[in-house]
Short mmCIF file of C-alpha atoms and ligand atoms in Angstrom, two decimals:
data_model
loop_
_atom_site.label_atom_id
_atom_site.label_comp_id
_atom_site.label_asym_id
_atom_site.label_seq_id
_atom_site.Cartn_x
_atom_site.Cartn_y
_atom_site.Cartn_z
CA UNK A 187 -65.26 -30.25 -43.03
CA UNK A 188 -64.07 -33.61 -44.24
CA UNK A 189 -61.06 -34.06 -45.86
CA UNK A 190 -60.55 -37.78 -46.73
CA UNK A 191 -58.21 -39.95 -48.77
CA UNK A 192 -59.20 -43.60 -50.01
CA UNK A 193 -55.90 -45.39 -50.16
CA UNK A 194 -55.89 -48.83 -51.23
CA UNK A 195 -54.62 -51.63 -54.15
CA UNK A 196 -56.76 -51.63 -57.60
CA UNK A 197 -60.02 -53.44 -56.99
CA UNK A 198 -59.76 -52.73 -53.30
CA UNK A 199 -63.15 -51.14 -53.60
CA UNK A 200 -62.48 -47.72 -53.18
CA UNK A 201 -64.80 -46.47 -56.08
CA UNK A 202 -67.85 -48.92 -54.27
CA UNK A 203 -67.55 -47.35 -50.71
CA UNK A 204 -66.68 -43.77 -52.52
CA UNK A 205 -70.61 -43.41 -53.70
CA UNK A 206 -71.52 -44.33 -50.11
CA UNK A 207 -69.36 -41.95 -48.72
CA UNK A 208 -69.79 -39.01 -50.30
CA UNK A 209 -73.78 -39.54 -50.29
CA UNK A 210 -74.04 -39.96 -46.59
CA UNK A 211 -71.17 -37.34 -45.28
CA UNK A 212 -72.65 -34.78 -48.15
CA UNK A 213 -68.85 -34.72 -49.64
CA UNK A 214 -67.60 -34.67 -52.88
CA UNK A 215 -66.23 -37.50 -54.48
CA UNK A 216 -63.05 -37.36 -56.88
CA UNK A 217 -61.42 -40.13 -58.52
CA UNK A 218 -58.61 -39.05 -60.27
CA UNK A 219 -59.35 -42.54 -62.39
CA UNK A 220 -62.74 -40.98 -63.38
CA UNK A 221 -61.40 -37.41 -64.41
CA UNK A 222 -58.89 -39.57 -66.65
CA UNK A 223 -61.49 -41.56 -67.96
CA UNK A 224 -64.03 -38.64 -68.78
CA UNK A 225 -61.27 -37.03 -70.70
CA UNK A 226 -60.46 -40.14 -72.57
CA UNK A 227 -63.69 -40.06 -73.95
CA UNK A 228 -64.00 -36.63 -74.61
CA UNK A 229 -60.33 -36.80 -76.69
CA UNK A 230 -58.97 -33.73 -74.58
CA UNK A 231 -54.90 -33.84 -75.13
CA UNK A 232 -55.12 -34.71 -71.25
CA UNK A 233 -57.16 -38.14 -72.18
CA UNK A 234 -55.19 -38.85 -75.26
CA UNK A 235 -52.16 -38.80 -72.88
CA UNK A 236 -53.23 -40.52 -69.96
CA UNK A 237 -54.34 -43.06 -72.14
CA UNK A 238 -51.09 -44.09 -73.42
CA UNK A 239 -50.32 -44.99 -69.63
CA UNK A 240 -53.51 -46.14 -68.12
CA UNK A 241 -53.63 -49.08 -70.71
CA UNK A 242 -50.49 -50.56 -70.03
CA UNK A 243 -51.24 -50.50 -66.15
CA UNK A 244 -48.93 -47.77 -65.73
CA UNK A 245 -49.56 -44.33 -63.41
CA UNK A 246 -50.09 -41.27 -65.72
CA UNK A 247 -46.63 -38.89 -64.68
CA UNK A 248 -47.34 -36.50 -61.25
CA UNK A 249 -46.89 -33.41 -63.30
CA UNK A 250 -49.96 -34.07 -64.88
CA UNK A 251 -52.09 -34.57 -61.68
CA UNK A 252 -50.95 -32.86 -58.95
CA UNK A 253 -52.22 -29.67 -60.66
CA UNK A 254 -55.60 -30.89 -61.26
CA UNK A 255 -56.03 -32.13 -58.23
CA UNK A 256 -55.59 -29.25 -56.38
CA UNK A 257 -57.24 -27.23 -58.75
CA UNK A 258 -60.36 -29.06 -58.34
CA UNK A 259 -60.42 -28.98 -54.38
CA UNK A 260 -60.63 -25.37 -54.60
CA UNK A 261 -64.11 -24.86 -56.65
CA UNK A 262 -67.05 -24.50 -54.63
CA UNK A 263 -68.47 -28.02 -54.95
CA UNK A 264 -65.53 -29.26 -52.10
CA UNK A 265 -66.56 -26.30 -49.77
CA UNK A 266 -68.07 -28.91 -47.79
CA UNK A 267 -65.25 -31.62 -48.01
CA UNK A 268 -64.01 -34.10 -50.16
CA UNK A 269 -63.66 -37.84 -50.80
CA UNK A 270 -60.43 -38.37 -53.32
CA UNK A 271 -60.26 -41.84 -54.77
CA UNK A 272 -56.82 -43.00 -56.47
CA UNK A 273 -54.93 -39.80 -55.48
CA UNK A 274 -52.28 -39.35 -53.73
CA UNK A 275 -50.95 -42.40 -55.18
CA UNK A 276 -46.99 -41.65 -54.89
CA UNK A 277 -44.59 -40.26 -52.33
CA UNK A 278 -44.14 -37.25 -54.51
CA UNK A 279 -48.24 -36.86 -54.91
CA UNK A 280 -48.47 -36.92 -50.98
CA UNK A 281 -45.97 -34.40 -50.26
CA UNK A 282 -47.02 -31.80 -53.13
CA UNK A 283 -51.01 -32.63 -51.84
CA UNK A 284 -49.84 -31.71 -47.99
CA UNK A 285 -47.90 -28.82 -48.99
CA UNK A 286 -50.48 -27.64 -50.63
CA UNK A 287 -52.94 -28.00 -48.08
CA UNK A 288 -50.20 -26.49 -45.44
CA UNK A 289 -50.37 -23.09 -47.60
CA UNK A 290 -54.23 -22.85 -47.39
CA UNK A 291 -54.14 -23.68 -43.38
CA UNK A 292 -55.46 -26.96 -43.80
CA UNK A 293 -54.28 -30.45 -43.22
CA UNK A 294 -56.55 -33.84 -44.54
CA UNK A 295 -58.75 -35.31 -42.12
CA UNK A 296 -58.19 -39.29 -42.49
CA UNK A 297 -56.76 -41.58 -44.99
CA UNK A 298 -58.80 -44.92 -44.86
CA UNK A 299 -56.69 -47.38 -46.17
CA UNK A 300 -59.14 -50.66 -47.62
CA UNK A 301 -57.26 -53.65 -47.20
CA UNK A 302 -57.78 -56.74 -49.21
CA UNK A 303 -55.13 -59.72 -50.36
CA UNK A 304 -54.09 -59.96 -54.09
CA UNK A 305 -55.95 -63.15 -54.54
CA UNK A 306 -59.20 -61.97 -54.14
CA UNK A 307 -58.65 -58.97 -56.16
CA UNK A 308 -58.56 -60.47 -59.11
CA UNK A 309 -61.61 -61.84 -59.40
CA UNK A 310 -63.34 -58.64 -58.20
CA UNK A 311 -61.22 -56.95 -61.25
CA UNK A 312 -61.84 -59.29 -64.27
CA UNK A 313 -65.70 -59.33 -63.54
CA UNK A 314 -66.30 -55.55 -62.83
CA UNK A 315 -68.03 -53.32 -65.29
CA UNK A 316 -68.83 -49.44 -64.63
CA UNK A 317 -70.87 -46.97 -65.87
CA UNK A 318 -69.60 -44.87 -68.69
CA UNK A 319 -71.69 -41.47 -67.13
CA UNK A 320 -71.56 -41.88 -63.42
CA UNK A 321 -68.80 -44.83 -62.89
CA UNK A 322 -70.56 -46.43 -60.72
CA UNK A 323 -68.76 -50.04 -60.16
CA UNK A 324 -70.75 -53.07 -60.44
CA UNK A 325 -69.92 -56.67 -60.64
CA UNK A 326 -71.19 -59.42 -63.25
CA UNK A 327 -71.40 -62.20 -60.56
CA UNK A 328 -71.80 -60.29 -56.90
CA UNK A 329 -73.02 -56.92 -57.74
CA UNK A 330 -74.83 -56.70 -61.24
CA UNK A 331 -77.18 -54.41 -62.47
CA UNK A 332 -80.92 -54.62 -62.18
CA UNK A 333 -81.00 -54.58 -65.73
CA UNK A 334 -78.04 -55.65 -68.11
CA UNK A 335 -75.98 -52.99 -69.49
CA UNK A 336 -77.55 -50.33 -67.65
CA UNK A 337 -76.71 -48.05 -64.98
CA UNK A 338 -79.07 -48.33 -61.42
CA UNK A 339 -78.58 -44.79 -60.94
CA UNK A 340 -78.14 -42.87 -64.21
CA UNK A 341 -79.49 -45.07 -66.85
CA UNK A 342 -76.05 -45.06 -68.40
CA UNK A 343 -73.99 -47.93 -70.22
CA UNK A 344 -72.27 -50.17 -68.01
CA UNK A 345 -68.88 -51.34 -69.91
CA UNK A 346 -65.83 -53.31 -69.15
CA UNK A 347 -63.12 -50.76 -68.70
CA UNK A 348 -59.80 -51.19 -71.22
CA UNK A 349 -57.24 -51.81 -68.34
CA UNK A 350 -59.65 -54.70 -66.64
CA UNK A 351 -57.90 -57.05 -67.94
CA UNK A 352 -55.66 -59.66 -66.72
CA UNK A 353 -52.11 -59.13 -68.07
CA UNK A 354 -53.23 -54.83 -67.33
CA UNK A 355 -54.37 -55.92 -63.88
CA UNK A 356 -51.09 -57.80 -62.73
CA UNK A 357 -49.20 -54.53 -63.98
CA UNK A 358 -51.63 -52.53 -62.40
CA UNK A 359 -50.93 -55.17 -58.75
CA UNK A 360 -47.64 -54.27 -59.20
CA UNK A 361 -47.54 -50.70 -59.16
CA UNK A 362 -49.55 -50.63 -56.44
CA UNK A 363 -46.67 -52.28 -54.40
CA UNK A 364 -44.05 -50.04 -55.88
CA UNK A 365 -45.49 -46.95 -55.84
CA UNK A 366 -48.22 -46.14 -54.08
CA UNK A 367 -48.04 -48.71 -50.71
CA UNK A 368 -45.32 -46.83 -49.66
CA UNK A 369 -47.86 -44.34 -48.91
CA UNK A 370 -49.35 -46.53 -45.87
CA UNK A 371 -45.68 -45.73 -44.25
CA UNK A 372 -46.01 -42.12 -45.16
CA UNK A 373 -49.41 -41.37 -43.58
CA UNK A 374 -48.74 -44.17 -40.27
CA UNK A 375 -45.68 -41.28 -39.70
CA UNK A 376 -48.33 -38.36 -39.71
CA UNK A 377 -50.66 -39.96 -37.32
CA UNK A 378 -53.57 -39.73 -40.48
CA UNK A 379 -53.73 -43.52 -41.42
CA UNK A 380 -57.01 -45.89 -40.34
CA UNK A 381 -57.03 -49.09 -41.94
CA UNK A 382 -60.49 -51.20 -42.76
CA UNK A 383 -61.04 -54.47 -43.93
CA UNK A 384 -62.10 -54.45 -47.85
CA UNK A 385 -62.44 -58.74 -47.70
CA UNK A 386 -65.87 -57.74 -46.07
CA UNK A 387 -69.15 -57.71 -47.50
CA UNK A 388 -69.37 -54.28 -48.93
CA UNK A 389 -72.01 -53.18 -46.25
CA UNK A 390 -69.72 -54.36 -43.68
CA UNK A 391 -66.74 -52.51 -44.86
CA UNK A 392 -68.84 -49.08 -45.23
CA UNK A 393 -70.15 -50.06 -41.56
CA UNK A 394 -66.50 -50.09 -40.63
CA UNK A 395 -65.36 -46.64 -42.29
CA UNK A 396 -69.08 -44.75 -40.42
CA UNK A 397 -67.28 -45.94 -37.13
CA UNK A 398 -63.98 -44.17 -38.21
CA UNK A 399 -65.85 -41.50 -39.60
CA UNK A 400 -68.20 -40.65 -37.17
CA UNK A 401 -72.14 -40.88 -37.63
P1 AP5 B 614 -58.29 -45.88 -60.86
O1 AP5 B 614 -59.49 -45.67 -61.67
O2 AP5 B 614 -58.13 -45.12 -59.61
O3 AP5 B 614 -58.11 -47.43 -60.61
P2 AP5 B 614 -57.48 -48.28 -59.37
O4 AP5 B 614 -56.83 -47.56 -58.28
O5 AP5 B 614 -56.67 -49.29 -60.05
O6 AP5 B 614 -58.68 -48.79 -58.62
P3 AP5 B 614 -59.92 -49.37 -59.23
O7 AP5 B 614 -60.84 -48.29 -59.71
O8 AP5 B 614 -59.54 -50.42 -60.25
O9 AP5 B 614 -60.56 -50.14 -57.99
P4 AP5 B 614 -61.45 -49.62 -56.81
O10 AP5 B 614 -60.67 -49.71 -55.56
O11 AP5 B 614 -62.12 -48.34 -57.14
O12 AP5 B 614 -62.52 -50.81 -56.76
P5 AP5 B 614 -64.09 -50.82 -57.12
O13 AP5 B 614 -64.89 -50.16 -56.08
O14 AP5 B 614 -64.31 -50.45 -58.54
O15 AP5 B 614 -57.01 -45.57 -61.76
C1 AP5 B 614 -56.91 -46.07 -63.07
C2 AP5 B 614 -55.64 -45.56 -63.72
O16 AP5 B 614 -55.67 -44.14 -63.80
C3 AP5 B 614 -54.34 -45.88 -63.00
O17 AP5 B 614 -53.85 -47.18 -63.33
C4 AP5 B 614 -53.44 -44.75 -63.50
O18 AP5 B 614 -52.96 -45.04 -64.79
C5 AP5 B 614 -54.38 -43.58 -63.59
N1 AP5 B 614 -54.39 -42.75 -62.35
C6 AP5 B 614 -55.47 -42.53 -61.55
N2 AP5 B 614 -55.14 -41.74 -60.50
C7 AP5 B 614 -53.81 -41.47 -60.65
C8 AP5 B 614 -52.87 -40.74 -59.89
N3 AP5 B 614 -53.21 -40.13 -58.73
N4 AP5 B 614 -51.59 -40.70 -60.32
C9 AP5 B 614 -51.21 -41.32 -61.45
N5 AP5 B 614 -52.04 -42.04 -62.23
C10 AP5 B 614 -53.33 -42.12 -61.83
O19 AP5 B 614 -64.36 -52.41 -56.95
C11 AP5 B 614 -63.77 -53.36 -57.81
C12 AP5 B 614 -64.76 -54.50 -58.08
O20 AP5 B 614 -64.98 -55.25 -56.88
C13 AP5 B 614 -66.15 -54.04 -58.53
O21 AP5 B 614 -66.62 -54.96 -59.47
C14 AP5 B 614 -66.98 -54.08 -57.25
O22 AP5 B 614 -68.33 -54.35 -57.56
C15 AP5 B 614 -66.35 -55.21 -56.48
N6 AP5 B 614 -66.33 -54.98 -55.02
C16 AP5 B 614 -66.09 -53.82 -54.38
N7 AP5 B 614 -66.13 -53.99 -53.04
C17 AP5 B 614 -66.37 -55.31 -52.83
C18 AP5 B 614 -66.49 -56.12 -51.65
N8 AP5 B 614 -66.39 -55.57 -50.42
N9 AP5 B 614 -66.72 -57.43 -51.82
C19 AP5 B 614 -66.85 -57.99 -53.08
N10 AP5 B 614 -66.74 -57.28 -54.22
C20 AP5 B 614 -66.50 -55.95 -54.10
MG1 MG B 615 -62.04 -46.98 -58.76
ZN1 ZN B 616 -74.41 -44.31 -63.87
#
């Protein structure tokens, strides 16, 4: 059973090589991003206070995810393994998550850590849209839709989300380096980190992560 973390700086690509991964190892994918999002939209008193965060770049606060998190690893859906995208994303995230795991037996597989320089992300960033149903990423220039506006997969709108945006990004870029890198120190320590190169072609960098992976 595969338990995997995607670690990596906003726009890294972790959502893109997510849908791969989860479709070819038959594991569930869960971005903590997406559960926000879906929330957001449904006007839960989760979304409507995430929200207040996630626009202004900043991480929504550990009590509210940590929880959640490991509630949702539990249902029956991750009984074959899981793919989680955007979480652990502090120190304190990490520790809770492992803990957690420690008390069911279980320790995380691999954390694939996407690498890719800041000035490449931004371009990725500004131009992405994603579907409102599935959030599937796509890009207006390198990855767009067959048709505009509409999702490949589910037929759902494809929008620009509200913290794509420059000024949100850069906050975003810099939370990233306070926060949640220090988690590539955390997980070298426990022997669980693999890095791959995200300035690939996006077939090339799923290519890489199958090789760490296994076939
Ligand atoms: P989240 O939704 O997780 O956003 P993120 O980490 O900032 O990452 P992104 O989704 O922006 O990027 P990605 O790596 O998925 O890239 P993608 O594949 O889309 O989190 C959003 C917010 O929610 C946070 O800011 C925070 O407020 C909150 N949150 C979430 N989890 C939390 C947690 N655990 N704790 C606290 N708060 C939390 O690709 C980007 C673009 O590049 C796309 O257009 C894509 O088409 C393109 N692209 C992808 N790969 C390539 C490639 N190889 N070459 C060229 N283009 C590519
Ligand atoms: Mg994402
Ligand atoms: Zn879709």
């Amino acid at each position: 059973m595969n338990k995997v973390v995607l670690l990596g700086p906003p726009g890294a690509g972790k959502g893109t090589q997510a849908t791969r991964i989860a479709a070819k190892y038959n594991i569930l994918h869960i971005s903590t991003g997406d559960i926000f999002r879906k929330n957001i939209k449904e006007g839960t008193p989760l979304g409507t206070k995430a929200k207040e965060y996630m626009d202004k770049g900043l991480l929504v606060p550990d009590e509210l995810v940590c929880d959640l998190v490991e509630d949702r690893v539990m249902k029956e859906d991750c009984a074959n393994g899981y793919l989680l995208d955007g979480f652990p994303r502090t120190v304190f995230q990490a520790e809770h998550f492992d803990k957690f795991l420690k008390e069911h037996g279980d320790e995380l597989t691999m954390v694939l850590d996407i690498e890719v320089a800041e000035d490449i992300l931004l371009p990725r960033m500004i131009g992405r849209r994603v579907c409102r149903n599935c959030g599937k990423p796509y890009h207006v220039i390198t990855m767009p839709p067959a048709k505009e506006g509409v999702c490949d997969v589910c037929g759902g709108e494809v929008y620009q989300r509200a913290d794509d945006t420059e000024e949100t990004v850069m906050n975003r870029f810099k939370v990233y380096k306070d926060q949640t890198s220090p988690l590539i120190e955390y997980y070298t320590v426990s022997g669980k980190l693999k890095a791959v190169d995200g300035a690939k072609d996006p077939d090339d960098v799923f290519a890489g992560i199958c090789e760490l992976l296994g076939e």
